Amino acid sequence: MQFRDLKAQYTQYKSAIDDSIQNVLNSGQYIGGKSVNELEKELAEYVGVKHCITCANGTDALSLVLMAWDVKEGDAVFVPDFTFFSTGEVVSFNGATPVFVDVDEKTFNIDPEKLTESINKVKQEGSLNLKVVIPVDLFGLPANYDEIEKIAQKYDLLVLEDGAQGFGGNINGKMACSFGDAATTSFFPAKPLGCYGDGGAIFTDSDETAELLRSYKVHGKGNNKYDNVRIGVNSRLDTLQAAILQVKLKAFIEHELDGVNSAYQIYNEKLQNIVETPFIPEGYYSSFAQYTIKLESKEQRDALQAKLKENDIPSMIYYTKPMHRQQAFTDLLFEDGDFAVTNKLCDIVLSLPMHPYLKEEEVTKVCDVIQKFMSV
Ligand SMILES: *Cc1c(COP(=O)(O)O)cnc(C)c1O
């Protein structure tokens, strides 16, 4: 059994993907061009925003937005404590200060009440400008944008949705990557919509931000690449990856999202009285980058993971360490007690095999092992 079976997808779409790759090779255009332009239009339309700007990966996508918003030294950027390193890394990389915020125990996403507390604390200390909040759509579930956007308005913060794991989700039909002032995603192979290498994209309705992003991603270009009006970076989505994504986006929309959601239903039915299963609030739809259960203790979680392994079932721990405990951030002096939920989650979460090509009998096998483990 695979944790996320990327080869099953390739096998199913082999001829369309191979054709798409061959077309790029035959065209002689390997940077930019038709595939990239078409993909950006398709992605913007699917998400329901005016602009999509592709780039080299999901980390660059976040960083480019912070550059376009002139986020710099002295700025506070609020980031959930329970996420992948990138979300905090890009803040420090751009010279600003990440302020980690504890998450909601049920959704795993940034806790709006704790965000308000954290904002007030930074405001009182008075040494940083309140600038941006980066909610993360963790494991595929959109963050609580209703509440977050109210808070952002009150304190005049920009909202950057980190949709690296959230692409394809929605809240009452409003798509992930359309929330806030800008949003980003990643096409890393194991993400909900992945390519066959690295890739990323930024979404925004703002013409001004879009124009700045198109400049920053190509060496701060002005009228062209050899007219440079600001210091930028080189961050592009390869034409080959765009061509692959055009095929995969169709599969994603046609059946892959349904596929992960039906796997989620089967998992939940079989596990709901045995372990704590994922919580999807009313009106929310997850793209299930991960299916993550909670155990009672670290000992129990680690023992279950070992038992699954004995049965050739792969599982993963996302994440083993809260952001505020990462060595890279030790100079920021956080109080460990402010992150009680994240500290606990890192000890008790376990992500089970999840992908659109997971078979019912595979889900059943995983659940049987868990049931047996929990009953002794
Ligand atoms: C994967 C991920 C990123 C970074 O994406 P890359 O394409 O790997 O750079 C950023 N944020 C979150 C939450 C992620 O899961």
PDB file of C-alpha atoms in Angstrom, residues 44-289:
ATOM      1  CA  ALA A  44      -7.809  31.399 -12.215  1.00  0.00           C
ATOM      2  CA  GLU A  45     -11.164  30.372 -13.639  1.00  0.00           C
ATOM      3  CA  TYR A  46     -11.412  27.257 -11.460  1.00  0.00           C
ATOM      4  CA  VAL A  47     -10.547  29.173  -8.286  1.00  0.00           C
ATOM      5  CA  GLY A  48     -12.689  32.158  -9.272  1.00  0.00           C
ATOM      6  CA  VAL A  49     -10.105  34.950  -9.078  1.00  0.00           C
ATOM      7  CA  LYS A  50      -8.932  37.498 -11.625  1.00  0.00           C
ATOM      8  CA  HIS A  51      -5.220  36.661 -11.730  1.00  0.00           C
ATOM      9  CA  CYS A  52      -3.134  33.502 -11.447  1.00  0.00           C
ATOM     10  CA  ILE A  53       0.639  33.890 -11.565  1.00  0.00           C
ATOM     11  CA  THR A  54       2.619  30.654 -11.654  1.00  0.00           C
ATOM     12  CA  CYS A  55       6.094  30.341 -10.155  1.00  0.00           C
ATOM     13  CA  ALA A  56       8.767  27.803  -9.234  1.00  0.00           C
ATOM     14  CA  ASN A  57       7.285  26.386  -5.990  1.00  0.00           C
ATOM     15  CA  GLY A  58       4.914  27.070  -3.122  1.00  0.00           C
ATOM     16  CA  THR A  59       7.609  28.626  -0.954  1.00  0.00           C
ATOM     17  CA  ASP A  60       8.532  31.167  -3.643  1.00  0.00           C
ATOM     18  CA  ALA A  61       4.819  31.865  -4.129  1.00  0.00           C
ATOM     19  CA  LEU A  62       4.502  32.961  -0.481  1.00  0.00           C
ATOM     20  CA  SER A  63       7.762  34.875  -0.576  1.00  0.00           C
ATOM     21  CA  LEU A  64       6.855  36.727  -3.796  1.00  0.00           C
ATOM     22  CA  VAL A  65       3.605  37.977  -2.249  1.00  0.00           C
ATOM     23  CA  LEU A  66       5.495  39.278   0.791  1.00  0.00           C
ATOM     24  CA  MET A  67       7.908  41.045  -1.599  1.00  0.00           C
ATOM     25  CA  ALA A  68       5.034  42.577  -3.571  1.00  0.00           C
ATOM     26  CA  TRP A  69       3.501  43.825  -0.303  1.00  0.00           C
ATOM     27  CA  ASP A  70       6.855  45.279   0.774  1.00  0.00           C
ATOM     28  CA  VAL A  71       6.974  43.180   3.941  1.00  0.00           C
ATOM     29  CA  LYS A  72      10.301  43.883   5.648  1.00  0.00           C
ATOM     30  CA  GLU A  73      12.242  44.322   8.859  1.00  0.00           C
ATOM     31  CA  GLY A  74      10.030  45.608  11.655  1.00  0.00           C
ATOM     32  CA  ASP A  75       6.858  43.965  10.330  1.00  0.00           C
ATOM     33  CA  ALA A  76       4.933  41.328  12.274  1.00  0.00           C
ATOM     34  CA  VAL A  77       3.477  38.456  10.252  1.00  0.00           C
ATOM     35  CA  PHE A  78       1.112  36.086  12.084  1.00  0.00           C
ATOM     36  CA  VAL A  79       1.548  32.410  11.199  1.00  0.00           C
ATOM     37  CA  PRO A  80      -0.009  29.244  12.675  1.00  0.00           C
ATOM     38  CA  ASP A  81       2.334  27.268  14.936  1.00  0.00           C
ATOM     39  CA  PHE A  82       1.175  23.979  13.393  1.00  0.00           C
ATOM     40  CA  THR A  83       2.249  24.015   9.716  1.00  0.00           C
ATOM     41  CA  PHE A  84       5.059  23.178   7.319  1.00  0.00           C
ATOM     42  CA  PHE A  85       8.242  25.204   7.868  1.00  0.00           C
ATOM     43  CA  SER A  86       7.823  27.330   4.681  1.00  0.00           C
ATOM     44  CA  THR A  87       4.970  29.394   6.085  1.00  0.00           C
ATOM     45  CA  GLY A  88       7.233  30.853   8.777  1.00  0.00           C
ATOM     46  CA  GLU A  89      10.473  30.633   6.824  1.00  0.00           C
ATOM     47  CA  VAL A  90       9.384  33.099   4.115  1.00  0.00           C
ATOM     48  CA  VAL A  91       8.616  35.726   6.773  1.00  0.00           C
ATOM     49  CA  SER A  92      12.132  35.627   8.226  1.00  0.00           C
ATOM     50  CA  PHE A  93      13.618  35.283   4.738  1.00  0.00           C
ATOM     51  CA  ASN A  94      12.054  38.642   3.853  1.00  0.00           C
ATOM     52  CA  GLY A  95      13.462  40.217   7.023  1.00  0.00           C
ATOM     53  CA  ALA A  96      10.158  40.419   8.921  1.00  0.00           C
ATOM     54  CA  THR A  97       9.235  38.728  12.212  1.00  0.00           C
ATOM     55  CA  PRO A  98       7.024  35.643  12.289  1.00  0.00           C
ATOM     56  CA  VAL A  99       4.623  35.635  15.231  1.00  0.00           C
ATOM     57  CA  PHE A 100       3.361  32.108  15.799  1.00  0.00           C
ATOM     58  CA  VAL A 101      -0.235  31.571  16.851  1.00  0.00           C
ATOM     59  CA  ASP A 102      -1.711  28.423  18.394  1.00  0.00           C
ATOM     60  CA  VAL A 103      -4.302  26.437  16.422  1.00  0.00           C
ATOM     61  CA  ASP A 104      -7.806  25.061  16.913  1.00  0.00           C
ATOM     62  CA  GLU A 105      -7.791  21.566  18.378  1.00  0.00           C
ATOM     63  CA  LYS A 106     -10.526  20.293  16.057  1.00  0.00           C
ATOM     64  CA  THR A 107      -9.710  21.872  12.669  1.00  0.00           C
ATOM     65  CA  PHE A 108      -5.884  22.084  13.130  1.00  0.00           C
ATOM     66  CA  ASN A 109      -6.123  25.605  11.640  1.00  0.00           C
ATOM     67  CA  ILE A 110      -5.165  28.983  13.148  1.00  0.00           C
ATOM     68  CA  ASP A 111      -7.403  29.817  16.120  1.00  0.00           C
ATOM     69  CA  PRO A 112      -9.083  33.220  15.522  1.00  0.00           C
ATOM     70  CA  GLU A 113      -9.326  33.995  19.266  1.00  0.00           C
ATOM     71  CA  LYS A 114      -5.653  33.283  19.797  1.00  0.00           C
ATOM     72  CA  LEU A 115      -4.898  35.404  16.728  1.00  0.00           C
ATOM     73  CA  THR A 116      -6.659  38.377  18.347  1.00  0.00           C
ATOM     74  CA  GLU A 117      -4.756  37.795  21.601  1.00  0.00           C
ATOM     75  CA  SER A 118      -1.491  37.598  19.728  1.00  0.00           C
ATOM     76  CA  ILE A 119      -2.197  40.770  17.739  1.00  0.00           C
ATOM     77  CA  ASN A 120      -2.995  42.664  20.941  1.00  0.00           C
ATOM     78  CA  LYS A 121       0.179  41.433  22.585  1.00  0.00           C
ATOM     79  CA  VAL A 122       2.325  42.622  19.652  1.00  0.00           C
ATOM     80  CA  LYS A 123       0.425  45.914  19.587  1.00  0.00           C
ATOM     81  CA  GLN A 124       1.035  46.464  23.301  1.00  0.00           C
ATOM     82  CA  GLU A 125       4.740  45.714  23.022  1.00  0.00           C
ATOM     83  CA  GLY A 126       4.813  48.326  20.279  1.00  0.00           C
ATOM     84  CA  SER A 127       8.048  47.335  18.521  1.00  0.00           C
ATOM     85  CA  LEU A 128       6.600  45.761  15.358  1.00  0.00           C
ATOM     86  CA  ASN A 129       4.123  46.953  12.688  1.00  0.00           C
ATOM     87  CA  LEU A 130       1.052  44.755  12.329  1.00  0.00           C
ATOM     88  CA  LYS A 131       1.259  43.722   8.689  1.00  0.00           C
ATOM     89  CA  VAL A 132       0.069  40.310   7.481  1.00  0.00           C
ATOM     90  CA  VAL A 133      -1.628  37.121   8.663  1.00  0.00           C
ATOM     91  CA  ILE A 134      -0.933  33.875   6.784  1.00  0.00           C
ATOM     92  CA  PRO A 135      -3.684  31.346   7.544  1.00  0.00           C
ATOM     93  CA  VAL A 136      -2.871  27.831   6.327  1.00  0.00           C
ATOM     94  CA  ASP A 137      -5.496  25.436   4.912  1.00  0.00           C
ATOM     95  CA  LEU A 138      -3.953  22.527   6.779  1.00  0.00           C
ATOM     96  CA  PHE A 139      -4.412  18.980   5.462  1.00  0.00           C
ATOM     97  CA  GLY A 140      -6.871  20.322   2.828  1.00  0.00           C
ATOM     98  CA  LEU A 141      -9.348  22.092   5.106  1.00  0.00           C
ATOM     99  CA  PRO A 142      -9.817  25.842   4.494  1.00  0.00           C
ATOM    100  CA  ALA A 143      -9.072  28.011   7.539  1.00  0.00           C
ATOM    101  CA  ASN A 144     -11.847  30.004   9.256  1.00  0.00           C
ATOM    102  CA  TYR A 145     -11.795  32.952   6.815  1.00  0.00           C
ATOM    103  CA  ASP A 146     -15.066  34.461   8.087  1.00  0.00           C
ATOM    104  CA  GLU A 147     -13.463  35.193  11.435  1.00  0.00           C
ATOM    105  CA  ILE A 148      -9.937  35.827  10.166  1.00  0.00           C
ATOM    106  CA  GLU A 149     -11.053  38.422   7.620  1.00  0.00           C
ATOM    107  CA  LYS A 150     -13.046  40.299  10.304  1.00  0.00           C
ATOM    108  CA  ILE A 151      -9.971  40.421  12.545  1.00  0.00           C
ATOM    109  CA  ALA A 152      -7.747  41.470   9.649  1.00  0.00           C
ATOM    110  CA  GLN A 153     -10.089  44.327   8.818  1.00  0.00           C
ATOM    111  CA  LYS A 154     -10.224  45.484  12.425  1.00  0.00           C
ATOM    112  CA  TYR A 155      -6.427  45.603  12.774  1.00  0.00           C
ATOM    113  CA  ASP A 156      -5.665  46.563   9.169  1.00  0.00           C
ATOM    114  CA  LEU A 157      -3.777  43.373   8.323  1.00  0.00           C
ATOM    115  CA  LEU A 158      -3.349  41.868   4.868  1.00  0.00           C
ATOM    116  CA  VAL A 159      -4.445  38.221   4.546  1.00  0.00           C
ATOM    117  CA  LEU A 160      -2.294  35.749   2.605  1.00  0.00           C
ATOM    118  CA  GLU A 161      -3.949  32.336   2.286  1.00  0.00           C
ATOM    119  CA  ASP A 162      -1.366  29.526   2.251  1.00  0.00           C
ATOM    120  CA  GLY A 163      -3.328  27.034   0.162  1.00  0.00           C
ATOM    121  CA  ALA A 164      -0.394  24.690  -0.539  1.00  0.00           C
ATOM    122  CA  GLN A 165      -2.435  21.841   0.957  1.00  0.00           C
ATOM    123  CA  GLY A 166      -5.852  23.373   0.417  1.00  0.00           C
ATOM    124  CA  PHE A 167      -6.268  23.625  -3.363  1.00  0.00           C
ATOM    125  CA  GLY A 168      -9.677  22.238  -4.326  1.00  0.00           C
ATOM    126  CA  GLY A 169     -11.346  22.813  -0.963  1.00  0.00           C
ATOM    127  CA  ASN A 170     -14.136  25.319  -0.450  1.00  0.00           C
ATOM    128  CA  ILE A 171     -16.354  27.066   2.099  1.00  0.00           C
ATOM    129  CA  ASN A 172     -19.981  27.136   0.963  1.00  0.00           C
ATOM    130  CA  GLY A 173     -18.805  26.984  -2.646  1.00  0.00           C
ATOM    131  CA  LYS A 174     -16.167  29.716  -2.370  1.00  0.00           C
ATOM    132  CA  MET A 175     -12.970  28.018  -3.482  1.00  0.00           C
ATOM    133  CA  ALA A 176      -9.741  27.701  -1.538  1.00  0.00           C
ATOM    134  CA  CYS A 177      -7.071  30.064  -2.946  1.00  0.00           C
ATOM    135  CA  SER A 178      -9.705  32.785  -3.391  1.00  0.00           C
ATOM    136  CA  PHE A 179      -9.660  33.995   0.233  1.00  0.00           C
ATOM    137  CA  GLY A 180      -7.841  37.027   1.608  1.00  0.00           C
ATOM    138  CA  ASP A 181      -5.904  39.598  -0.412  1.00  0.00           C
ATOM    139  CA  ALA A 182      -3.801  36.948  -2.134  1.00  0.00           C
ATOM    140  CA  ALA A 183      -3.414  33.179  -1.928  1.00  0.00           C
ATOM    141  CA  THR A 184      -0.758  30.667  -2.900  1.00  0.00           C
ATOM    142  CA  THR A 185      -0.515  26.996  -3.662  1.00  0.00           C
ATOM    143  CA  SER A 186       2.158  24.385  -4.347  1.00  0.00           C
ATOM    144  CA  PHE A 187       2.328  21.767  -7.092  1.00  0.00           C
ATOM    145  CA  PHE A 188       4.848  19.598  -5.230  1.00  0.00           C
ATOM    146  CA  PRO A 189       3.969  16.044  -6.366  1.00  0.00           C
ATOM    147  CA  ALA A 190       2.252  14.954  -3.129  1.00  0.00           C
ATOM    148  CA  LYS A 191       0.020  18.048  -2.789  1.00  0.00           C
ATOM    149  CA  PRO A 192      -3.669  17.811  -3.776  1.00  0.00           C
ATOM    150  CA  LEU A 193      -2.816  19.054  -7.294  1.00  0.00           C
ATOM    151  CA  GLY A 194       0.785  18.049  -7.932  1.00  0.00           C
ATOM    152  CA  CYS A 195       3.108  18.122 -10.943  1.00  0.00           C
ATOM    153  CA  TYR A 196       6.210  15.964 -11.618  1.00  0.00           C
ATOM    154  CA  GLY A 197       8.700  18.247  -9.927  1.00  0.00           C
ATOM    155  CA  ASP A 198       8.399  21.632  -8.255  1.00  0.00           C
ATOM    156  CA  GLY A 199       5.807  24.270  -9.073  1.00  0.00           C
ATOM    157  CA  GLY A 200       3.631  26.898  -7.447  1.00  0.00           C
ATOM    158  CA  ALA A 201       1.038  29.579  -8.103  1.00  0.00           C
ATOM    159  CA  ILE A 202      -0.303  32.827  -6.667  1.00  0.00           C
ATOM    160  CA  PHE A 203      -3.922  33.981  -6.900  1.00  0.00           C
ATOM    161  CA  THR A 204      -5.221  37.527  -6.449  1.00  0.00           C
ATOM    162  CA  ASP A 205      -7.991  39.849  -7.597  1.00  0.00           C
ATOM    163  CA  SER A 206      -5.702  42.873  -7.278  1.00  0.00           C
ATOM    164  CA  ASP A 207      -4.366  44.192 -10.631  1.00  0.00           C
ATOM    165  CA  GLU A 208      -1.635  46.093  -8.813  1.00  0.00           C
ATOM    166  CA  THR A 209      -0.375  43.070  -6.829  1.00  0.00           C
ATOM    167  CA  ALA A 210      -0.525  40.888  -9.956  1.00  0.00           C
ATOM    168  CA  GLU A 211       1.574  43.340 -11.934  1.00  0.00           C
ATOM    169  CA  LEU A 212       4.173  43.547  -9.164  1.00  0.00           C
ATOM    170  CA  LEU A 213       4.297  39.736  -8.894  1.00  0.00           C
ATOM    171  CA  ARG A 214       4.881  39.377 -12.650  1.00  0.00           C
ATOM    172  CA  SER A 215       7.817  41.742 -12.270  1.00  0.00           C
ATOM    173  CA  TYR A 216       9.332  40.268  -9.080  1.00  0.00           C
ATOM    174  CA  LYS A 217       9.277  36.709 -10.453  1.00  0.00           C
ATOM    175  CA  VAL A 218      11.338  37.740 -13.517  1.00  0.00           C
ATOM    176  CA  HIS A 219      14.277  39.681 -12.030  1.00  0.00           C
ATOM    177  CA  GLY A 220      12.164  42.733 -11.200  1.00  0.00           C
ATOM    178  CA  LYS A 221      11.505  43.337 -14.882  1.00  0.00           C
ATOM    179  CA  GLY A 222      10.081  46.601 -16.210  1.00  0.00           C
ATOM    180  CA  ASN A 223       9.149  46.633 -19.890  1.00  0.00           C
ATOM    181  CA  ASN A 224      11.125  43.432 -20.435  1.00  0.00           C
ATOM    182  CA  LYS A 225      13.576  41.090 -18.763  1.00  0.00           C
ATOM    183  CA  TYR A 226      16.536  43.380 -19.620  1.00  0.00           C
ATOM    184  CA  ASP A 227      14.871  46.456 -18.156  1.00  0.00           C
ATOM    185  CA  ASN A 228      15.082  45.910 -14.407  1.00  0.00           C
ATOM    186  CA  VAL A 229      13.216  48.305 -12.172  1.00  0.00           C
ATOM    187  CA  ARG A 230      13.486  46.464  -8.840  1.00  0.00           C
ATOM    188  CA  ILE A 231      15.427  43.594  -7.256  1.00  0.00           C
ATOM    189  CA  GLY A 232      13.494  40.389  -7.868  1.00  0.00           C
ATOM    190  CA  VAL A 233      14.112  36.674  -8.268  1.00  0.00           C
ATOM    191  CA  ASN A 234      13.946  34.049 -11.014  1.00  0.00           C
ATOM    192  CA  SER A 235      10.923  31.925 -10.233  1.00  0.00           C
ATOM    193  CA  ARG A 236       9.030  30.266 -13.073  1.00  0.00           C
ATOM    194  CA  LEU A 237       6.864  27.207 -13.558  1.00  0.00           C
ATOM    195  CA  ASP A 238       8.495  25.033 -16.249  1.00  0.00           C
ATOM    196  CA  THR A 239       6.535  24.702 -19.492  1.00  0.00           C
ATOM    197  CA  LEU A 240       6.765  20.915 -19.150  1.00  0.00           C
ATOM    198  CA  GLN A 241       5.212  21.044 -15.681  1.00  0.00           C
ATOM    199  CA  ALA A 242       2.452  23.350 -16.934  1.00  0.00           C
ATOM    200  CA  ALA A 243       1.633  20.890 -19.726  1.00  0.00           C
ATOM    201  CA  ILE A 244       1.487  18.029 -17.198  1.00  0.00           C
ATOM    202  CA  LEU A 245      -0.702  20.105 -14.880  1.00  0.00           C
ATOM    203  CA  GLN A 246      -3.182  20.839 -17.679  1.00  0.00           C
ATOM    204  CA  VAL A 247      -3.930  17.105 -17.897  1.00  0.00           C
ATOM    205  CA  LYS A 248      -3.886  16.617 -14.124  1.00  0.00           C
ATOM    206  CA  LEU A 249      -6.179  19.590 -13.410  1.00  0.00           C
ATOM    207  CA  LYS A 250      -8.887  17.933 -15.509  1.00  0.00           C
ATOM    208  CA  ALA A 251      -8.561  14.660 -13.600  1.00  0.00           C
ATOM    209  CA  PHE A 252      -8.510  16.616 -10.340  1.00  0.00           C
ATOM    210  CA  ILE A 253     -11.799  18.361 -11.143  1.00  0.00           C
ATOM    211  CA  GLU A 254     -13.494  15.371 -12.806  1.00  0.00           C
ATOM    212  CA  HIS A 255     -12.966  12.737 -10.122  1.00  0.00           C
ATOM    213  CA  GLU A 256      -9.927  13.064  -7.862  1.00  0.00           C
ATOM    214  CA  LEU A 257     -11.559  15.412  -5.355  1.00  0.00           C
ATOM    215  CA  ASP A 258     -14.531  13.059  -5.154  1.00  0.00           C
ATOM    216  CA  GLY A 259     -12.082  10.170  -4.789  1.00  0.00           C
ATOM    217  CA  VAL A 260     -10.402  11.524  -1.665  1.00  0.00           C
ATOM    218  CA  ASN A 261     -13.734  12.569  -0.208  1.00  0.00           C
ATOM    219  CA  SER A 262     -15.199   9.104  -0.599  1.00  0.00           C
ATOM    220  CA  ALA A 263     -12.087   7.594   1.009  1.00  0.00           C
ATOM    221  CA  TYR A 264     -12.654  10.073   3.868  1.00  0.00           C
ATOM    222  CA  GLN A 265     -16.279   8.904   4.243  1.00  0.00           C
ATOM    223  CA  ILE A 266     -15.273   5.249   4.456  1.00  0.00           C
ATOM    224  CA  TYR A 267     -12.467   5.991   6.922  1.00  0.00           C
ATOM    225  CA  ASN A 268     -14.774   8.072   9.112  1.00  0.00           C
ATOM    226  CA  GLU A 269     -17.532   5.464   9.161  1.00  0.00           C
ATOM    227  CA  LYS A 270     -15.157   2.719  10.194  1.00  0.00           C
ATOM    228  CA  LEU A 271     -13.096   4.728  12.675  1.00  0.00           C
ATOM    229  CA  GLN A 272     -15.518   7.196  14.230  1.00  0.00           C
ATOM    230  CA  ASN A 273     -16.058   5.351  17.512  1.00  0.00           C
ATOM    231  CA  ILE A 274     -12.508   4.071  17.737  1.00  0.00           C
ATOM    232  CA  VAL A 275     -10.229   7.107  17.368  1.00  0.00           C
ATOM    233  CA  GLU A 276     -10.751  10.846  16.866  1.00  0.00           C
ATOM    234  CA  THR A 277     -11.425  11.323  13.141  1.00  0.00           C
ATOM    235  CA  PRO A 278     -11.012  14.540  11.074  1.00  0.00           C
ATOM    236  CA  PHE A 279     -13.567  17.254  11.777  1.00  0.00           C
ATOM    237  CA  ILE A 280     -15.017  19.106   8.788  1.00  0.00           C
ATOM    238  CA  PRO A 281     -17.203  22.063   9.903  1.00  0.00           C
ATOM    239  CA  GLU A 282     -20.643  22.583   8.338  1.00  0.00           C
ATOM    240  CA  GLY A 283     -20.323  24.168   4.888  1.00  0.00           C
ATOM    241  CA  TYR A 284     -16.625  23.306   4.570  1.00  0.00           C
ATOM    242  CA  TYR A 285     -15.196  20.921   1.956  1.00  0.00           C
ATOM    243  CA  SER A 286     -11.668  19.520   2.279  1.00  0.00           C
ATOM    244  CA  SER A 287      -9.340  18.445  -0.515  1.00  0.00           C
ATOM    245  CA  PHE A 288      -7.776  15.975   1.956  1.00  0.00           C
ATOM    246  CA  ALA A 289      -4.094  16.529   1.423  1.00  0.00           C
TER     247      ALA A 289
END
